[in-house]
Amino acid sequence: MHQRAALAAYALLAMVPGSTAAEQTQAVAPSRPALRVVGDGIPDPIGGAKGDPERGRALILAHDSANCILCHALSDPSVRFSGNLGPPLDGIARKLSVAQLRLRVADNLRLDPATIMPSYYRTEGLDRVASAFRGKPILNAGQIEDVVAYLATLK
Ligand code: HEC
């Protein structure tokens, strides 16, 4: 329990939700493509470009960027330790469509305002963000697409 709380605190350090997930359009900085949410997914690639699964795999595994395996198990030869706060990512593309995967990575807070999973493409409604990071998402549009492209291979 202590470890779980510590991990959640770590994840939330820069991203405590301050608004509800109810609104369907997100005002983003002018330079950033906006999210178009339909149902519980984002049907179109953010920014329009197709992602690269190999780059996505590297991001998912990297401890200094997305760090998905902090919370998610993944059967991959290079993973030695992973957390279990979230469900395993193995076979995730059998359960969720590409559009559903994209929303979960980009802005999971819209689906669950209480989630501990970072909303990797959100910048608004977050408190306690260091000024250097204000207005910048954790992953940019291209990186979100890379991560989604890799998740889509996990059948
Ligand atoms: C701090 C912990 C944490 C991190 C880091 C994290 N997640 Fe999650 N994730 C969760 C939890 C917990 C859930 C369960 C649903 C919820 O709480 O919203 C979840 C749910 C998901 C789901 C939906 C799973 C399902 O079965 O419906 C996907 C897909 C996902 N995460 C992918 C990722 C990816 C990809 C990354 C990295 C870019 C990532 N997560 C980083 C905690 C995390």
Short mmCIF file of N, CA and C and ligand atoms in Angstrom, two decimals:
data_model
loop_
_atom_site.label_atom_id
_atom_site.label_comp_id
_atom_site.label_asym_id
_atom_site.label_seq_id
_atom_site.Cartn_x
_atom_site.Cartn_y
_atom_site.Cartn_z
N MET A 1 0.83 -1.21 0.00
CA MET A 1 0.00 0.00 0.00
C MET A 1 0.86 1.25 0.00
N HIS A 2 1.91 1.22 0.85
CA HIS A 2 2.80 2.38 0.88
C HIS A 2 3.47 2.56 -0.47
N GLN A 3 3.89 1.44 -1.05
CA GLN A 3 4.58 1.52 -2.33
C GLN A 3 3.63 2.04 -3.40
N ARG A 4 2.39 1.56 -3.35
CA ARG A 4 1.40 2.01 -4.32
C ARG A 4 1.17 3.52 -4.21
N ALA A 5 1.04 3.97 -2.98
CA ALA A 5 0.81 5.40 -2.77
C ALA A 5 2.01 6.21 -3.25
N ALA A 6 3.20 5.68 -2.99
CA ALA A 6 4.40 6.41 -3.40
C ALA A 6 4.47 6.50 -4.91
N LEU A 7 4.16 5.40 -5.59
CA LEU A 7 4.20 5.40 -7.04
C LEU A 7 3.16 6.35 -7.61
N ALA A 8 1.99 6.34 -7.01
CA ALA A 8 0.93 7.23 -7.50
C ALA A 8 1.36 8.68 -7.30
N ALA A 9 1.97 8.94 -6.16
CA ALA A 9 2.43 10.31 -5.89
C ALA A 9 3.48 10.71 -6.92
N TYR A 10 4.34 9.78 -7.24
CA TYR A 10 5.38 10.03 -8.24
C TYR A 10 4.73 10.40 -9.57
N ALA A 11 3.75 9.61 -9.96
CA ALA A 11 3.11 9.83 -11.26
C ALA A 11 2.35 11.14 -11.28
N LEU A 12 1.81 11.50 -10.15
CA LEU A 12 0.94 12.67 -10.11
C LEU A 12 1.68 13.96 -9.80
N LEU A 13 2.94 13.82 -9.50
CA LEU A 13 3.73 14.97 -9.11
C LEU A 13 3.46 16.16 -10.01
N ALA A 14 3.46 15.92 -11.30
CA ALA A 14 3.32 17.03 -12.24
C ALA A 14 1.93 17.09 -12.86
N MET A 15 1.02 16.26 -12.36
CA MET A 15 -0.23 16.19 -13.09
C MET A 15 -1.43 15.86 -12.21
N VAL A 16 -1.74 16.77 -11.33
CA VAL A 16 -2.92 16.58 -10.52
C VAL A 16 -4.11 17.20 -11.26
N PRO A 17 -5.14 16.42 -11.51
CA PRO A 17 -6.25 16.95 -12.28
C PRO A 17 -7.00 18.04 -11.52
N GLY A 18 -7.29 19.12 -12.19
CA GLY A 18 -8.03 20.20 -11.54
C GLY A 18 -9.38 20.42 -12.19
N SER A 19 -9.66 19.70 -13.26
CA SER A 19 -10.95 19.87 -13.93
C SER A 19 -11.53 18.51 -14.24
N THR A 20 -12.79 18.48 -14.56
CA THR A 20 -13.44 17.21 -14.86
C THR A 20 -13.12 16.79 -16.28
N ALA A 21 -13.43 15.56 -16.59
CA ALA A 21 -13.13 15.04 -17.92
C ALA A 21 -14.34 15.18 -18.84
N ALA A 22 -15.31 15.96 -18.42
CA ALA A 22 -16.57 15.99 -19.15
C ALA A 22 -16.50 16.70 -20.50
N GLU A 23 -15.68 17.75 -20.57
CA GLU A 23 -15.71 18.52 -21.83
C GLU A 23 -15.15 17.67 -22.97
N GLN A 24 -15.72 17.89 -24.15
CA GLN A 24 -15.35 17.04 -25.27
C GLN A 24 -14.34 17.69 -26.21
N THR A 25 -14.09 18.96 -26.03
CA THR A 25 -13.01 19.54 -26.83
C THR A 25 -11.99 20.12 -25.87
N GLN A 26 -10.75 19.99 -26.25
CA GLN A 26 -9.70 20.44 -25.37
C GLN A 26 -9.00 21.62 -26.04
N ALA A 27 -8.94 22.72 -25.32
CA ALA A 27 -8.20 23.86 -25.87
C ALA A 27 -6.72 23.60 -25.69
N VAL A 28 -6.00 23.57 -26.76
CA VAL A 28 -4.58 23.29 -26.65
C VAL A 28 -3.79 24.49 -27.15
N ALA A 29 -2.53 24.50 -26.82
CA ALA A 29 -1.68 25.60 -27.29
C ALA A 29 -1.76 25.65 -28.81
N PRO A 30 -1.69 26.84 -29.39
CA PRO A 30 -1.91 27.00 -30.83
C PRO A 30 -1.03 26.09 -31.68
N SER A 31 0.18 25.82 -31.21
CA SER A 31 1.09 25.03 -32.02
C SER A 31 0.78 23.53 -31.95
N ARG A 32 -0.08 23.16 -31.04
CA ARG A 32 -0.33 21.73 -30.87
C ARG A 32 -1.65 21.32 -31.51
N PRO A 33 -1.66 20.22 -32.26
CA PRO A 33 -2.92 19.74 -32.82
C PRO A 33 -3.89 19.40 -31.69
N ALA A 34 -5.17 19.77 -31.86
CA ALA A 34 -6.18 19.49 -30.85
C ALA A 34 -6.63 18.03 -30.95
N LEU A 35 -7.24 17.57 -29.86
CA LEU A 35 -7.77 16.22 -29.84
C LEU A 35 -9.22 16.22 -30.30
N ARG A 36 -9.57 15.31 -31.19
CA ARG A 36 -10.97 15.15 -31.56
C ARG A 36 -11.45 13.80 -31.01
N VAL A 37 -12.21 13.88 -29.93
CA VAL A 37 -12.66 12.68 -29.25
C VAL A 37 -14.03 12.28 -29.79
N VAL A 38 -14.17 11.02 -30.18
CA VAL A 38 -15.46 10.48 -30.61
C VAL A 38 -15.75 9.25 -29.77
N GLY A 39 -16.83 9.30 -29.01
CA GLY A 39 -17.13 8.18 -28.11
C GLY A 39 -16.01 8.04 -27.09
N ASP A 40 -15.44 6.84 -26.97
CA ASP A 40 -14.34 6.67 -26.01
C ASP A 40 -13.01 6.49 -26.73
N GLY A 41 -12.91 7.17 -27.91
CA GLY A 41 -11.67 7.05 -28.66
C GLY A 41 -11.32 8.32 -29.40
N ILE A 42 -10.13 8.32 -29.98
CA ILE A 42 -9.68 9.41 -30.87
C ILE A 42 -9.38 8.73 -32.21
N PRO A 43 -10.30 8.85 -33.18
CA PRO A 43 -10.17 8.06 -34.41
C PRO A 43 -8.98 8.44 -35.30
N ASP A 44 -8.61 9.72 -35.34
CA ASP A 44 -7.56 10.12 -36.28
C ASP A 44 -6.22 10.31 -35.59
N PRO A 45 -5.13 10.00 -36.30
CA PRO A 45 -3.80 10.26 -35.72
C PRO A 45 -3.68 11.73 -35.32
N ILE A 46 -3.13 11.98 -34.14
CA ILE A 46 -2.94 13.36 -33.68
C ILE A 46 -1.83 13.98 -34.52
N GLY A 47 -2.14 15.08 -35.17
CA GLY A 47 -1.15 15.70 -36.05
C GLY A 47 -1.15 15.10 -37.44
N GLY A 48 -1.87 14.00 -37.63
CA GLY A 48 -2.06 13.45 -38.97
C GLY A 48 -1.06 12.39 -39.42
N ALA A 49 0.12 12.35 -38.78
CA ALA A 49 1.14 11.40 -39.27
C ALA A 49 1.01 10.04 -38.59
N LYS A 50 1.36 8.99 -39.30
CA LYS A 50 1.31 7.64 -38.78
C LYS A 50 2.51 7.40 -37.87
N GLY A 51 2.31 6.67 -36.79
CA GLY A 51 3.41 6.41 -35.86
C GLY A 51 4.31 5.28 -36.29
N ASP A 52 5.46 5.20 -35.63
CA ASP A 52 6.43 4.15 -35.90
C ASP A 52 6.51 3.23 -34.68
N PRO A 53 6.14 1.94 -34.86
CA PRO A 53 6.06 1.05 -33.69
C PRO A 53 7.39 0.85 -32.97
N GLU A 54 8.50 0.83 -33.70
CA GLU A 54 9.79 0.62 -33.02
C GLU A 54 10.16 1.80 -32.11
N ARG A 55 9.90 3.00 -32.62
CA ARG A 55 10.14 4.17 -31.76
C ARG A 55 9.20 4.14 -30.56
N GLY A 56 7.97 3.70 -30.80
CA GLY A 56 6.99 3.60 -29.73
C GLY A 56 7.42 2.62 -28.65
N ARG A 57 7.97 1.48 -29.08
CA ARG A 57 8.45 0.49 -28.11
C ARG A 57 9.54 1.10 -27.24
N ALA A 58 10.47 1.82 -27.87
CA ALA A 58 11.56 2.44 -27.12
C ALA A 58 11.02 3.44 -26.09
N LEU A 59 10.01 4.21 -26.48
CA LEU A 59 9.43 5.19 -25.54
C LEU A 59 8.77 4.49 -24.37
N ILE A 60 8.03 3.43 -24.66
CA ILE A 60 7.30 2.71 -23.62
C ILE A 60 8.26 2.12 -22.59
N LEU A 61 9.41 1.65 -23.07
CA LEU A 61 10.37 1.01 -22.18
C LEU A 61 11.26 2.01 -21.45
N ALA A 62 11.43 3.19 -22.01
CA ALA A 62 12.40 4.15 -21.45
C ALA A 62 11.92 4.71 -20.12
N HIS A 63 12.80 4.66 -19.14
CA HIS A 63 12.41 5.14 -17.81
C HIS A 63 12.37 6.66 -17.71
N ASP A 64 12.98 7.33 -18.68
CA ASP A 64 13.03 8.79 -18.57
C ASP A 64 11.99 9.50 -19.43
N SER A 65 11.12 8.75 -20.10
CA SER A 65 10.07 9.45 -20.87
C SER A 65 8.70 8.91 -20.50
N ALA A 66 8.13 8.05 -21.31
CA ALA A 66 6.76 7.58 -21.04
C ALA A 66 6.71 6.70 -19.78
N ASN A 67 7.72 5.83 -19.66
CA ASN A 67 7.84 4.98 -18.47
C ASN A 67 6.56 4.19 -18.18
N CYS A 68 5.96 3.65 -19.21
CA CYS A 68 4.71 2.89 -19.04
C CYS A 68 4.90 1.68 -18.13
N ILE A 69 6.10 1.07 -18.20
CA ILE A 69 6.29 -0.16 -17.43
C ILE A 69 6.47 0.10 -15.93
N LEU A 70 6.51 1.37 -15.55
CA LEU A 70 6.44 1.68 -14.12
C LEU A 70 5.14 1.07 -13.55
N CYS A 71 4.10 1.07 -14.36
CA CYS A 71 2.77 0.63 -13.90
C CYS A 71 2.20 -0.57 -14.66
N HIS A 72 2.75 -0.87 -15.84
CA HIS A 72 2.18 -1.93 -16.67
C HIS A 72 3.19 -3.03 -16.95
N ALA A 73 2.76 -4.28 -16.79
CA ALA A 73 3.60 -5.40 -17.21
C ALA A 73 3.59 -5.47 -18.74
N LEU A 74 4.71 -5.93 -19.31
CA LEU A 74 4.82 -6.10 -20.75
C LEU A 74 5.83 -7.22 -21.00
N SER A 75 5.41 -8.25 -21.76
CA SER A 75 6.33 -9.33 -22.08
C SER A 75 7.26 -8.86 -23.18
N ASP A 76 8.44 -8.46 -22.78
CA ASP A 76 9.43 -7.97 -23.73
C ASP A 76 10.78 -8.37 -23.16
N PRO A 77 11.67 -8.90 -24.02
CA PRO A 77 12.96 -9.40 -23.50
C PRO A 77 13.74 -8.35 -22.71
N SER A 78 13.53 -7.08 -22.99
CA SER A 78 14.35 -6.08 -22.29
C SER A 78 13.71 -5.59 -20.99
N VAL A 79 12.52 -6.09 -20.66
CA VAL A 79 11.89 -5.67 -19.41
C VAL A 79 12.28 -6.62 -18.29
N ARG A 80 12.96 -6.09 -17.29
CA ARG A 80 13.35 -6.93 -16.15
C ARG A 80 12.44 -6.71 -14.96
N PHE A 81 11.95 -5.49 -14.85
CA PHE A 81 11.06 -5.18 -13.74
C PHE A 81 9.93 -4.31 -14.26
N SER A 82 8.72 -4.62 -13.83
CA SER A 82 7.62 -3.72 -14.20
C SER A 82 6.61 -3.69 -13.06
N GLY A 83 5.85 -2.62 -13.02
CA GLY A 83 4.85 -2.45 -11.97
C GLY A 83 3.54 -3.12 -12.36
N ASN A 84 2.60 -3.11 -11.44
CA ASN A 84 1.30 -3.75 -11.72
C ASN A 84 0.14 -2.87 -11.27
N LEU A 85 0.34 -1.56 -11.24
CA LEU A 85 -0.76 -0.67 -10.86
C LEU A 85 -1.82 -0.62 -11.96
N GLY A 86 -1.41 -0.83 -13.19
CA GLY A 86 -2.33 -0.89 -14.32
C GLY A 86 -2.38 -2.30 -14.88
N PRO A 87 -3.32 -2.57 -15.77
CA PRO A 87 -3.41 -3.92 -16.36
C PRO A 87 -2.22 -4.18 -17.30
N PRO A 88 -1.85 -5.46 -17.50
CA PRO A 88 -0.75 -5.78 -18.41
C PRO A 88 -1.06 -5.28 -19.82
N LEU A 89 -0.03 -4.88 -20.55
CA LEU A 89 -0.24 -4.38 -21.91
C LEU A 89 -0.25 -5.52 -22.94
N ASP A 90 0.18 -6.71 -22.55
CA ASP A 90 0.16 -7.83 -23.49
C ASP A 90 -1.26 -8.06 -24.00
N GLY A 91 -1.40 -8.18 -25.30
CA GLY A 91 -2.70 -8.47 -25.90
C GLY A 91 -3.68 -7.30 -25.87
N ILE A 92 -3.18 -6.10 -25.53
CA ILE A 92 -4.08 -4.95 -25.35
C ILE A 92 -4.81 -4.60 -26.66
N ALA A 93 -4.19 -4.88 -27.81
CA ALA A 93 -4.82 -4.53 -29.09
C ALA A 93 -5.97 -5.48 -29.44
N ARG A 94 -6.07 -6.59 -28.72
CA ARG A 94 -7.25 -7.46 -28.92
C ARG A 94 -8.44 -6.89 -28.18
N LYS A 95 -8.15 -6.12 -27.13
CA LYS A 95 -9.23 -5.60 -26.28
C LYS A 95 -9.67 -4.21 -26.73
N LEU A 96 -8.71 -3.39 -27.16
CA LEU A 96 -9.01 -1.99 -27.48
C LEU A 96 -8.65 -1.68 -28.92
N SER A 97 -9.49 -0.86 -29.56
CA SER A 97 -9.20 -0.41 -30.93
C SER A 97 -8.08 0.62 -30.89
N VAL A 98 -7.55 0.94 -32.05
CA VAL A 98 -6.50 1.96 -32.14
C VAL A 98 -7.02 3.30 -31.59
N ALA A 99 -8.27 3.64 -31.94
CA ALA A 99 -8.86 4.89 -31.46
C ALA A 99 -8.95 4.89 -29.93
N GLN A 100 -9.36 3.77 -29.36
CA GLN A 100 -9.46 3.67 -27.89
C GLN A 100 -8.07 3.75 -27.25
N LEU A 101 -7.09 3.09 -27.86
CA LEU A 101 -5.72 3.15 -27.32
C LEU A 101 -5.21 4.59 -27.33
N ARG A 102 -5.50 5.31 -28.43
CA ARG A 102 -5.01 6.68 -28.57
C ARG A 102 -5.56 7.58 -27.46
N LEU A 103 -6.84 7.46 -27.15
CA LEU A 103 -7.41 8.30 -26.09
C LEU A 103 -6.82 7.92 -24.73
N ARG A 104 -6.62 6.63 -24.50
CA ARG A 104 -6.08 6.22 -23.19
C ARG A 104 -4.67 6.75 -22.98
N VAL A 105 -3.88 6.79 -24.03
CA VAL A 105 -2.52 7.31 -23.87
C VAL A 105 -2.53 8.84 -23.83
N ALA A 106 -3.32 9.45 -24.71
CA ALA A 106 -3.28 10.92 -24.83
C ALA A 106 -3.93 11.60 -23.63
N ASP A 107 -5.07 11.08 -23.21
CA ASP A 107 -5.83 11.82 -22.19
C ASP A 107 -6.76 10.90 -21.41
N ASN A 108 -6.17 9.99 -20.66
CA ASN A 108 -6.95 9.01 -19.89
C ASN A 108 -7.83 9.67 -18.83
N LEU A 109 -7.47 10.89 -18.43
CA LEU A 109 -8.27 11.61 -17.43
C LEU A 109 -9.70 11.85 -17.90
N ARG A 110 -9.90 11.91 -19.21
CA ARG A 110 -11.26 12.11 -19.72
C ARG A 110 -12.16 10.93 -19.44
N LEU A 111 -11.54 9.75 -19.37
CA LEU A 111 -12.32 8.54 -19.12
C LEU A 111 -12.50 8.30 -17.64
N ASP A 112 -11.49 8.68 -16.88
CA ASP A 112 -11.54 8.44 -15.43
C ASP A 112 -10.81 9.59 -14.73
N PRO A 113 -11.60 10.56 -14.22
CA PRO A 113 -10.99 11.74 -13.59
C PRO A 113 -10.14 11.38 -12.38
N ALA A 114 -10.26 10.16 -11.87
CA ALA A 114 -9.50 9.77 -10.69
C ALA A 114 -8.31 8.89 -11.03
N THR A 115 -8.06 8.69 -12.32
CA THR A 115 -6.98 7.76 -12.69
C THR A 115 -5.61 8.26 -12.24
N ILE A 116 -4.74 7.32 -11.95
CA ILE A 116 -3.36 7.68 -11.62
C ILE A 116 -2.49 7.68 -12.87
N MET A 117 -3.05 7.20 -13.99
CA MET A 117 -2.24 7.16 -15.22
C MET A 117 -2.08 8.57 -15.79
N PRO A 118 -0.86 8.96 -16.10
CA PRO A 118 -0.64 10.30 -16.68
C PRO A 118 -1.40 10.47 -17.99
N SER A 119 -1.94 11.66 -18.21
CA SER A 119 -2.54 12.01 -19.49
C SER A 119 -1.44 12.61 -20.33
N TYR A 120 -0.86 11.80 -21.20
CA TYR A 120 0.41 12.15 -21.82
C TYR A 120 0.35 13.33 -22.78
N TYR A 121 -0.88 13.68 -23.21
CA TYR A 121 -0.98 14.79 -24.17
C TYR A 121 -1.76 15.95 -23.60
N ARG A 122 -2.04 15.94 -22.32
CA ARG A 122 -2.84 17.00 -21.71
C ARG A 122 -1.92 18.05 -21.09
N THR A 123 -2.33 19.30 -21.19
CA THR A 123 -1.59 20.33 -20.46
C THR A 123 -2.51 21.16 -19.58
N GLU A 124 -3.83 21.09 -19.82
CA GLU A 124 -4.68 21.93 -18.99
C GLU A 124 -5.27 21.12 -17.82
N GLY A 125 -5.69 21.87 -16.82
CA GLY A 125 -6.32 21.23 -15.67
C GLY A 125 -5.32 20.50 -14.80
N LEU A 126 -4.04 20.82 -14.94
CA LEU A 126 -3.03 20.19 -14.12
C LEU A 126 -2.45 21.25 -13.18
N ASP A 127 -2.37 20.92 -11.91
CA ASP A 127 -1.77 21.84 -10.95
C ASP A 127 -0.31 21.45 -10.74
N ARG A 128 0.38 22.29 -10.11
CA ARG A 128 1.73 21.97 -9.63
C ARG A 128 2.66 21.51 -10.76
N VAL A 129 2.55 22.15 -11.89
CA VAL A 129 3.47 21.84 -12.98
C VAL A 129 4.60 22.87 -12.93
N ALA A 130 5.83 22.39 -12.88
CA ALA A 130 6.97 23.31 -12.85
C ALA A 130 6.91 24.22 -14.07
N SER A 131 7.29 25.49 -13.90
CA SER A 131 7.06 26.47 -14.97
C SER A 131 7.73 26.06 -16.28
N ALA A 132 8.86 25.39 -16.19
CA ALA A 132 9.56 24.99 -17.41
C ALA A 132 8.73 24.01 -18.24
N PHE A 133 7.80 23.30 -17.59
CA PHE A 133 7.03 22.28 -18.28
C PHE A 133 5.61 22.73 -18.58
N ARG A 134 5.25 23.92 -18.08
CA ARG A 134 3.88 24.39 -18.26
C ARG A 134 3.55 24.51 -19.74
N GLY A 135 2.39 24.01 -20.14
CA GLY A 135 1.98 24.13 -21.53
C GLY A 135 2.60 23.09 -22.44
N LYS A 136 3.44 22.21 -21.88
CA LYS A 136 4.05 21.17 -22.72
C LYS A 136 3.52 19.81 -22.30
N PRO A 137 3.06 19.03 -23.26
CA PRO A 137 2.62 17.69 -22.88
C PRO A 137 3.83 16.80 -22.59
N ILE A 138 3.63 15.67 -21.91
CA ILE A 138 4.74 14.77 -21.62
C ILE A 138 5.29 14.19 -22.92
N LEU A 139 4.38 13.80 -23.81
CA LEU A 139 4.77 13.29 -25.12
C LEU A 139 4.17 14.21 -26.19
N ASN A 140 4.91 14.47 -27.26
CA ASN A 140 4.32 15.28 -28.32
C ASN A 140 3.46 14.40 -29.24
N ALA A 141 2.79 15.04 -30.20
CA ALA A 141 1.83 14.32 -31.04
C ALA A 141 2.49 13.12 -31.73
N GLY A 142 3.67 13.32 -32.28
CA GLY A 142 4.37 12.24 -32.97
C GLY A 142 4.70 11.08 -32.04
N GLN A 143 5.11 11.42 -30.82
CA GLN A 143 5.45 10.37 -29.85
C GLN A 143 4.20 9.59 -29.42
N ILE A 144 3.08 10.30 -29.25
CA ILE A 144 1.83 9.61 -28.92
C ILE A 144 1.52 8.60 -30.03
N GLU A 145 1.67 9.03 -31.28
CA GLU A 145 1.37 8.14 -32.41
C GLU A 145 2.34 6.95 -32.45
N ASP A 146 3.60 7.17 -32.10
CA ASP A 146 4.57 6.07 -32.05
C ASP A 146 4.14 5.04 -30.99
N VAL A 147 3.77 5.53 -29.81
CA VAL A 147 3.35 4.63 -28.73
C VAL A 147 2.10 3.84 -29.15
N VAL A 148 1.15 4.55 -29.75
CA VAL A 148 -0.10 3.89 -30.19
C VAL A 148 0.22 2.83 -31.26
N ALA A 149 1.13 3.17 -32.17
CA ALA A 149 1.49 2.23 -33.24
C ALA A 149 2.08 0.95 -32.64
N TYR A 150 2.87 1.09 -31.57
CA TYR A 150 3.43 -0.11 -30.94
C TYR A 150 2.34 -0.90 -30.20
N LEU A 151 1.51 -0.19 -29.46
CA LEU A 151 0.44 -0.89 -28.72
C LEU A 151 -0.44 -1.69 -29.68
N ALA A 152 -0.65 -1.13 -30.89
CA ALA A 152 -1.51 -1.79 -31.88
C ALA A 152 -0.93 -3.12 -32.34
N THR A 153 0.38 -3.33 -32.12
CA THR A 153 0.99 -4.61 -32.50
C THR A 153 0.82 -5.68 -31.42
N LEU A 154 0.35 -5.29 -30.24
CA LEU A 154 0.25 -6.24 -29.12
C LEU A 154 -1.06 -7.00 -29.20
N LYS A 155 -1.11 -7.95 -30.13
CA LYS A 155 -2.36 -8.69 -30.38
C LYS A 155 -2.38 -9.99 -29.62
C1 HEC B 1 1.39 5.74 -12.82
C2 HEC B 1 0.93 4.51 -13.40
C3 HEC B 1 0.73 4.42 -14.89
C4 HEC B 1 1.58 4.79 -15.92
C5 HEC B 1 2.95 5.44 -15.80
C6 HEC B 1 0.93 4.40 -17.14
N1 HEC B 1 -0.28 3.82 -16.87
FE1 HEC B 1 -1.59 3.06 -18.23
N2 HEC B 1 -2.93 2.67 -16.77
C7 HEC B 1 -2.69 2.81 -15.41
C8 HEC B 1 -3.86 2.36 -14.68
C9 HEC B 1 -4.01 2.34 -13.17
C10 HEC B 1 -4.82 1.95 -15.64
C11 HEC B 1 -6.21 1.38 -15.36
C12 HEC B 1 -7.31 2.29 -15.81
C13 HEC B 1 -7.28 3.64 -15.18
O1 HEC B 1 -6.95 3.81 -14.00
O2 HEC B 1 -7.57 4.61 -15.88
C14 HEC B 1 -4.18 2.17 -16.94
C15 HEC B 1 -4.79 1.88 -18.14
C16 HEC B 1 -4.13 1.83 -19.36
C17 HEC B 1 -4.71 1.35 -20.60
C18 HEC B 1 -6.11 0.75 -20.75
C19 HEC B 1 -5.99 -0.69 -20.34
C20 HEC B 1 -7.26 -1.47 -20.40
O3 HEC B 1 -7.17 -2.71 -20.25
O4 HEC B 1 -8.33 -0.90 -20.57
C21 HEC B 1 -3.74 1.46 -21.56
C22 HEC B 1 -3.84 1.07 -23.02
C23 HEC B 1 -2.58 2.03 -20.93
N3 HEC B 1 -2.86 2.24 -19.59
C24 HEC B 1 -1.39 2.27 -21.57
C25 HEC B 1 -0.33 2.97 -21.00
C26 HEC B 1 0.82 3.41 -21.75
C27 HEC B 1 1.07 3.12 -23.21
C28 HEC B 1 1.60 4.10 -20.87
C29 HEC B 1 2.86 4.86 -21.17
C30 HEC B 1 2.79 5.81 -22.27
C31 HEC B 1 0.96 4.05 -19.57
N4 HEC B 1 -0.22 3.36 -19.69
C32 HEC B 1 1.46 4.60 -18.40
C33 HEC B 1 -1.54 3.29 -14.84
C34 HEC B 1 -0.44 3.81 -15.51
#
